[in-house]
CSV table of C-alpha atoms (C1' of nucleotides) in Angstrom, one decimal:
chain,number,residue,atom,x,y,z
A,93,UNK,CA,119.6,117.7,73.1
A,94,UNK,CA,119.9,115.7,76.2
A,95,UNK,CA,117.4,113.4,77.8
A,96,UNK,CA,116.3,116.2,80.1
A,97,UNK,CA,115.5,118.8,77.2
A,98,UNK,CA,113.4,116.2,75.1
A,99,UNK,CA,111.7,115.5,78.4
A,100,UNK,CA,110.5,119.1,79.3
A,101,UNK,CA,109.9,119.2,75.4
A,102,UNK,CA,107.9,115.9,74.6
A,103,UNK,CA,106.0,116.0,78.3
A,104,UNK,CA,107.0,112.3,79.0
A,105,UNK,CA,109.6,111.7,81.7
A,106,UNK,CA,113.0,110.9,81.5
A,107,UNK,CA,112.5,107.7,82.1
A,108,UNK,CA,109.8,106.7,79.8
A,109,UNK,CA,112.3,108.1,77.7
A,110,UNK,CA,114.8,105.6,78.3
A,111,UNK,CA,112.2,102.6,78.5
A,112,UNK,CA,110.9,103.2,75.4
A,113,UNK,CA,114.7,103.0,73.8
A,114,UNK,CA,115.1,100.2,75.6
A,115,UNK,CA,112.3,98.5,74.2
A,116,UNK,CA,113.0,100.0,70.8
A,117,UNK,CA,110.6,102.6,69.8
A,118,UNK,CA,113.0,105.2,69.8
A,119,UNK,CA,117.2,105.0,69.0
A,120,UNK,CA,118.6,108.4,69.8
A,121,UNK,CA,122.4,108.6,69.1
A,122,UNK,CA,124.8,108.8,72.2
A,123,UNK,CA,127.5,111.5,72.4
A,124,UNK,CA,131.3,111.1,73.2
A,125,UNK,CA,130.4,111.3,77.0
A,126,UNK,CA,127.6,108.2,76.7
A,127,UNK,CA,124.7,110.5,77.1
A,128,UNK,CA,122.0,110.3,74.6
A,129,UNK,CA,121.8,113.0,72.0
A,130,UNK,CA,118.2,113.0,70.4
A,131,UNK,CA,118.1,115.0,67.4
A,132,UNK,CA,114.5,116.6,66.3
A,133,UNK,CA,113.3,113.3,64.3
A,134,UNK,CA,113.7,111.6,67.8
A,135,UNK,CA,111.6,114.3,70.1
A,136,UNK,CA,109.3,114.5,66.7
A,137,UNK,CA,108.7,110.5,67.8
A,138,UNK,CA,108.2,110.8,71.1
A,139,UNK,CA,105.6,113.2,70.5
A,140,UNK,CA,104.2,111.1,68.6
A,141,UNK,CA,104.3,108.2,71.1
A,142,UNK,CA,102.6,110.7,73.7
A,143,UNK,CA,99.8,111.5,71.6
A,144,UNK,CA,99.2,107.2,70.6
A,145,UNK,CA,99.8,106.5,74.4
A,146,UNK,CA,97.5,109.4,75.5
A,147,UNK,CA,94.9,108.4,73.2
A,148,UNK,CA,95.0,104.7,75.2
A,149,UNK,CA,97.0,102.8,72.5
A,150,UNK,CA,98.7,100.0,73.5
A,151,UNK,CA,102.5,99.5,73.6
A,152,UNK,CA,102.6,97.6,70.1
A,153,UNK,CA,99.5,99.5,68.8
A,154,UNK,CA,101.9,102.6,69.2
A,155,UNK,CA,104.7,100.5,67.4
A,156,UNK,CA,102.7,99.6,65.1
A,157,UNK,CA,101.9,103.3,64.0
A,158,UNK,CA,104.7,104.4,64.3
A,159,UNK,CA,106.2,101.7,61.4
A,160,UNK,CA,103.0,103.1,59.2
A,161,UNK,CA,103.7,106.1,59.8
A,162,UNK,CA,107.4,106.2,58.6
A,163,UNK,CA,106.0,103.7,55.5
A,164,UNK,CA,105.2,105.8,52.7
A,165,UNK,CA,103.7,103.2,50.8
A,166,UNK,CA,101.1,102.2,53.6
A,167,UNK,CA,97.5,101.7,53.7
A,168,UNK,CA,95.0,104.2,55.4
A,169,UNK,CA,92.9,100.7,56.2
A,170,UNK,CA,95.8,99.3,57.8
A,171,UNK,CA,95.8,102.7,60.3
A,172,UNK,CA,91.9,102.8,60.3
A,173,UNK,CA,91.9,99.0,61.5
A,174,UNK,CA,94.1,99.3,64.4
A,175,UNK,CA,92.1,102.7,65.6
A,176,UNK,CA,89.0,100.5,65.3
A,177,UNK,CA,90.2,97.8,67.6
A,178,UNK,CA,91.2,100.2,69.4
A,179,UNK,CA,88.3,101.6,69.7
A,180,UNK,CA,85.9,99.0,70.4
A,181,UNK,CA,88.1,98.0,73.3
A,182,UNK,CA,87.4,101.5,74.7
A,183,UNK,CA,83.7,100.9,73.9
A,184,UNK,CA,84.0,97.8,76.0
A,185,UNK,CA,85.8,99.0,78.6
A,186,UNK,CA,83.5,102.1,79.2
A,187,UNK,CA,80.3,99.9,79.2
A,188,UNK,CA,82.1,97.5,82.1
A,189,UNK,CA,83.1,100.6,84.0
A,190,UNK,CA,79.4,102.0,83.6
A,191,UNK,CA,78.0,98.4,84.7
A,192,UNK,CA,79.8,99.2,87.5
A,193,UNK,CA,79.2,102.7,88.2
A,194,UNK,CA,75.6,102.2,88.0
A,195,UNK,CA,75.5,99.3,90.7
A,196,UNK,CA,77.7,101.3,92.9
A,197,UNK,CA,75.9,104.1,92.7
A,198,UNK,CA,72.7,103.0,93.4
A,199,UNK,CA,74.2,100.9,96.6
A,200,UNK,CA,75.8,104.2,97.8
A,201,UNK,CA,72.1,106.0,97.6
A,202,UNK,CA,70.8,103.2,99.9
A,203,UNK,CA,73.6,103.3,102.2
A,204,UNK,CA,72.7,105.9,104.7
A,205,UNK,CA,76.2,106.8,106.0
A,206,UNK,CA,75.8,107.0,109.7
A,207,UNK,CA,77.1,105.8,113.0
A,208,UNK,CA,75.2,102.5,112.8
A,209,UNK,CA,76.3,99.2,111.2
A,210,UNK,CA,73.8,98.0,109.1
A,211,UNK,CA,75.1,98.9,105.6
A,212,UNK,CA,72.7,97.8,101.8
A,213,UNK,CA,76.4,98.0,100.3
A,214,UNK,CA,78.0,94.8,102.5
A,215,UNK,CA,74.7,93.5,102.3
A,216,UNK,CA,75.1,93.2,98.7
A,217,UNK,CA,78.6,92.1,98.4
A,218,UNK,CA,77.6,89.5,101.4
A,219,UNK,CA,74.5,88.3,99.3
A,220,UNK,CA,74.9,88.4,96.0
A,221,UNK,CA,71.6,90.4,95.7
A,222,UNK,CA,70.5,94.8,97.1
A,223,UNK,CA,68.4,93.8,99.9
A,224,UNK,CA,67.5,97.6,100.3
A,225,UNK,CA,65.2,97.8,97.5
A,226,UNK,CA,63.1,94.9,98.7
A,227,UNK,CA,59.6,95.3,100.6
B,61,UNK,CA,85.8,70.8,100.1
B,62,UNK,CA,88.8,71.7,97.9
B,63,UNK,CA,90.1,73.9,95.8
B,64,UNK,CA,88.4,72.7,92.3
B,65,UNK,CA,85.2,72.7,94.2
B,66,UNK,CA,84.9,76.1,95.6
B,67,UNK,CA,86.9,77.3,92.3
B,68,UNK,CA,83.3,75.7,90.7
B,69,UNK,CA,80.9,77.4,93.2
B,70,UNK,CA,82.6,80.8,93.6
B,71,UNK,CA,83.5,81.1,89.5
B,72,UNK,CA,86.8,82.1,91.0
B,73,UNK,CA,90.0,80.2,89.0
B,74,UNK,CA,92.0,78.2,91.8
B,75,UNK,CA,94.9,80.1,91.2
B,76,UNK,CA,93.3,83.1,92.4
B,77,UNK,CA,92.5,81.6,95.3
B,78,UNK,CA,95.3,80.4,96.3
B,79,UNK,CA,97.0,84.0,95.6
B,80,UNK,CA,93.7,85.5,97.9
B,81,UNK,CA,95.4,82.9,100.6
B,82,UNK,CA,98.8,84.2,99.8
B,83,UNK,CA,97.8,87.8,100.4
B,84,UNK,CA,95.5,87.0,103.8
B,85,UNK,CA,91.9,87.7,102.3
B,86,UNK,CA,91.3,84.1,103.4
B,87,UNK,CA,92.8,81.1,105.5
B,88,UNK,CA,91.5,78.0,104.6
B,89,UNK,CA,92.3,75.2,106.4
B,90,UNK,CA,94.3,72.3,105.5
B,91,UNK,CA,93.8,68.5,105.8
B,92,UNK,CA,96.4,65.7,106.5
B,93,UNK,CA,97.1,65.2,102.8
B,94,UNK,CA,98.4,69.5,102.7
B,95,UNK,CA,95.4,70.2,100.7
B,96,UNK,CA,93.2,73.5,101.4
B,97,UNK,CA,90.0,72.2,103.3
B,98,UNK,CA,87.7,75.0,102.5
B,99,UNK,CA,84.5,75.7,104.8
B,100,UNK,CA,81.2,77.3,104.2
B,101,UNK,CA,82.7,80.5,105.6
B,102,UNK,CA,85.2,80.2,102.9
B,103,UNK,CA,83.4,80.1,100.5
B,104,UNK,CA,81.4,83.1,101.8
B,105,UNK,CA,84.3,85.0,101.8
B,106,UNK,CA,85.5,83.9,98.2
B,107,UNK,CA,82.1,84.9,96.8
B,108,UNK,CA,82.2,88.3,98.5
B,109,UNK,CA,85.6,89.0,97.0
B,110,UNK,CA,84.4,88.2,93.5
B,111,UNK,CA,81.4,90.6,93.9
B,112,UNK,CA,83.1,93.0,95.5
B,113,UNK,CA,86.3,92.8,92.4
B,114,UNK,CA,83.2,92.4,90.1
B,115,UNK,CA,82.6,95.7,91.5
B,116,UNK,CA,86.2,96.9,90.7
B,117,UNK,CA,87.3,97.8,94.1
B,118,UNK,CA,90.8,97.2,94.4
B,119,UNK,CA,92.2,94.1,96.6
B,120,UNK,CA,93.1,96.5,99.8
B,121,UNK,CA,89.3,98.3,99.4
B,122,UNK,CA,88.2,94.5,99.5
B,123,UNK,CA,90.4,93.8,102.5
B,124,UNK,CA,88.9,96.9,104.3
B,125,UNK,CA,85.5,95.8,103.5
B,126,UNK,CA,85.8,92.2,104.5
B,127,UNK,CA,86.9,93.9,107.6
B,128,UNK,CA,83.9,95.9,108.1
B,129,UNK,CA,81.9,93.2,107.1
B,130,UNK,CA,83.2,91.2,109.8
B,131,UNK,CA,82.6,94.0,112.4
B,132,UNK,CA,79.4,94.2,114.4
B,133,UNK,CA,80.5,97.5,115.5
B,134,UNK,CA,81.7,99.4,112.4
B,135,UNK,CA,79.4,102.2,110.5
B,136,UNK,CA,78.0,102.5,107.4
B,137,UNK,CA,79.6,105.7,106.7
B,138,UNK,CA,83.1,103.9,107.1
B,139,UNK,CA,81.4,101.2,104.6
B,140,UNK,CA,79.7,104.9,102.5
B,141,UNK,CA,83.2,106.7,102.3
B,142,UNK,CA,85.0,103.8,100.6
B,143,UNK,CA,82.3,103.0,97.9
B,144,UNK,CA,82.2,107.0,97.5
B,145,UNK,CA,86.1,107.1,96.7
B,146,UNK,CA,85.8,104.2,94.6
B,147,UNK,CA,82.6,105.8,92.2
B,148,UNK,CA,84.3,108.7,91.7
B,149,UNK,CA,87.7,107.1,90.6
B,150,UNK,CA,85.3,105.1,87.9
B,151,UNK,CA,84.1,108.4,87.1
B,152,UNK,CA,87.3,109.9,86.7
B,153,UNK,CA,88.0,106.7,84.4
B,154,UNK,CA,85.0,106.9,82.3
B,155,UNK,CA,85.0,110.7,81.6
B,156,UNK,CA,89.0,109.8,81.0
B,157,UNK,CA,87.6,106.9,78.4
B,158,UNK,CA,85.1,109.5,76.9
B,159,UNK,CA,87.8,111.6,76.2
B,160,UNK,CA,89.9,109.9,74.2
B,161,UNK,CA,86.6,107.7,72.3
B,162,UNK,CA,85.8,111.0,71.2
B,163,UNK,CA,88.9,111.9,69.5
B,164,UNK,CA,89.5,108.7,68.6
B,165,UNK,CA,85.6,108.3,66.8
B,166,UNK,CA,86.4,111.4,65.4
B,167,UNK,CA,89.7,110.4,63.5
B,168,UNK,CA,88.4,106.7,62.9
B,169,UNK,CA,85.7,109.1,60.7
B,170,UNK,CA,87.6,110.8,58.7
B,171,UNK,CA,90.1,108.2,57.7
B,172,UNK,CA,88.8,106.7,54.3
B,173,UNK,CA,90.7,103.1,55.4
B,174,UNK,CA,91.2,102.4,51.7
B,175,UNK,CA,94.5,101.6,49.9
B,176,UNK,CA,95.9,105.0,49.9
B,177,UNK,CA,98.3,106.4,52.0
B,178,UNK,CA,96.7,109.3,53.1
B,179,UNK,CA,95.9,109.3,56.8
B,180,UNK,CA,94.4,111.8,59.2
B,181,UNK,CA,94.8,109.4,62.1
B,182,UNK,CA,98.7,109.6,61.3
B,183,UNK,CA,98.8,113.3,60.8
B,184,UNK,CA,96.9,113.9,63.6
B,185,UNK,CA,99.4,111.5,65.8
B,186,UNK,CA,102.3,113.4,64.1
B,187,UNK,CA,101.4,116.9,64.3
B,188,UNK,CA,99.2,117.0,67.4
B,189,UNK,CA,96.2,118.5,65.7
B,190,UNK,CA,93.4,116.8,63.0
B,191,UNK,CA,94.1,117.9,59.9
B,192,UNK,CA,90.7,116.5,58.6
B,193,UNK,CA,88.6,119.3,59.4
B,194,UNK,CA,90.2,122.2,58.0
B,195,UNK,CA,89.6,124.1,55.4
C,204,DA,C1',138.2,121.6,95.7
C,205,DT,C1',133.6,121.1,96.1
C,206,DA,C1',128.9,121.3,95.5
C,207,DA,C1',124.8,121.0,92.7
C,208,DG,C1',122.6,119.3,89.1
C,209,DG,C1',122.6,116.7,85.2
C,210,DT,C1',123.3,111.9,83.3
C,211,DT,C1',124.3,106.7,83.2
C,212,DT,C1',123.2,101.7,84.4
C,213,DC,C1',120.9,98.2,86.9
C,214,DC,C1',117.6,96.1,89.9
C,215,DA,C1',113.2,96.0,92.1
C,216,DG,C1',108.4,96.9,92.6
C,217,DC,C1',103.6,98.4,91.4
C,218,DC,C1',98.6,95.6,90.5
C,219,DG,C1',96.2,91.3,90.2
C,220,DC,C1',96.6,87.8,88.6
C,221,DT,C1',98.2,83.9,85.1
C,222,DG,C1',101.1,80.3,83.1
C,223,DG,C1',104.1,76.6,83.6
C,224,DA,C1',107.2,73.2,85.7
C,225,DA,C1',108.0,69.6,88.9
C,226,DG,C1',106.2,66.9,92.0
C,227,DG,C1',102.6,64.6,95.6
C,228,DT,C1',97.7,62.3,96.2
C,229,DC,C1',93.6,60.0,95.1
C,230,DA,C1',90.0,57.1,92.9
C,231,DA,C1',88.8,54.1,89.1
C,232,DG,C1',89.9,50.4,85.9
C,233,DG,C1',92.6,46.4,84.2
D,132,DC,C1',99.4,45.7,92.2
D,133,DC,C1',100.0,48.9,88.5
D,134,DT,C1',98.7,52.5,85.6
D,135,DT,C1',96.1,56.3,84.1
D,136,DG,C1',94.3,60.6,84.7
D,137,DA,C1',92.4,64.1,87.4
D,138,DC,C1',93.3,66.6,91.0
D,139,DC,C1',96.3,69.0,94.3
D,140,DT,C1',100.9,71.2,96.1
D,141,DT,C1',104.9,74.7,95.7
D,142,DC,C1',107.7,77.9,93.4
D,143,DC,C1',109.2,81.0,89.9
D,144,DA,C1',108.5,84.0,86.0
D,145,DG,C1',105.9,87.1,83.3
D,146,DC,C1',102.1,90.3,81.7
D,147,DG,C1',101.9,96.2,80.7
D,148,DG,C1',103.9,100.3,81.3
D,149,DC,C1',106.2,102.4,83.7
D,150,DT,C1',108.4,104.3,88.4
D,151,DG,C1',111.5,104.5,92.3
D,152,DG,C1',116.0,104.2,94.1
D,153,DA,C1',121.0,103.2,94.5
D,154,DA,C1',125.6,104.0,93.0
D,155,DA,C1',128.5,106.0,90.0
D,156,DC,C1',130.0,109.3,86.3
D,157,DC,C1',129.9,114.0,83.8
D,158,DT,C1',129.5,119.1,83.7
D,159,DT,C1',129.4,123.6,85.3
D,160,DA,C1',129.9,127.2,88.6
D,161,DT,C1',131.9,129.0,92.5
DNA sequence: ATAAGGTTTCCAGCCGCTGGAAGGTCAAGG
DNA sequence: CCTTGACCTTCCAGCGGCTGGAAACCTTAT
């Protein structure tokens, strides 16, 4: 298979493909011509990688799992640990985004979105404090 | 005042000022000795910039609102439609988040994280479905 | 022979900083 | 006057995870 057929197969683009040899999560063989040949243990990996990466793991997260993964003799904590990291970085990140989200929204409902200038959302960001809740 | 000052007041690190100088959000003045001379206006600006990146609006968004800001004449629905565009891209990220916490919860669940090999994060990573709930 | 579609490598850029090196400046203390 | 230390300057490189583009090579079909 050529980089093209593990690309349509795996989802990821070619050149994902060839950044992640690059950076050594994957070592598909080359052929006489230099083109990669990835045999099914390869595209088998890559799927892999797309499911890690589309679950939000990290770079070395996903090279990580990928070494438990091929280790037989591995440790169901080890996996369950690096999830849970994971996982509380998720939880952190969606309570930032939903700091912010509920901020924003609430500016947005004061703004009323017309032809004048006077604006509760640069207010805000001008004063450090919503002015359009006040009196 | 210089850098290390307004770094101080606006909880900003110097070196991002200096890059929000670089990229034309602000042009402080300098004094004979080559070091930034920042005014009130300055620091204005620099507080704006962390709200409004507090916020999570990009650097361009903040340049567009600093912009408006500026502008007697603009309207609030210029000021409305950016803010709009930016809560629904948090959205987008949140649900996005949501997504994979869920999965992620999920297989964090059902993995006993002991000293066994046994793993239904890895099988699930491998074979694109969970395992853990069948049968 | 040529054209179209693969493939290769390499280099640069995205975002928003952040770190570090090498040097200039200033105020306080000996 | 000299040193120390805190501050400031510029410049260059790197983070993560790709992504785009250029220039060249390979394969297949006409």
């Amino acid at each position: 298979m050529n980089i093209g057929d593990v690309a349509r197969l795996s989802g990821l683009p070619a050149k994902t493909i060839r950044y992640y040899e690059d950076i050594g999560l994957i070592r598909p063989k080359r052929s006489a011509n230099g083109y990669r040949s990835f045999g099914d243990s390869d595209l088998h990996r890559l799927a892999f990688l797309g499911r890690a990466r589309a679950l939000g793991f990290t770079i070395e997260d996903c090279r990580s799992l990928m070494a438990l993964y091929q280790d037989e003799s591995r440790e169901s904590a080890q996996v369950k640990r690096i999830a849970e990291d994971h996982l509380h970085r998720i939880d952190d990140k969606i309570a930032q985004l939903q700091g912010m989200r509920a901020t924003l929204a609430h500016l947005v409902s004061c703004c009323a979105g017309d032809d004048r200038p006077d604006c509760p959302i640069l207010e805000d960001l001008g004063a450090g404090e919503a002015d359009c809740c006040k009196g």
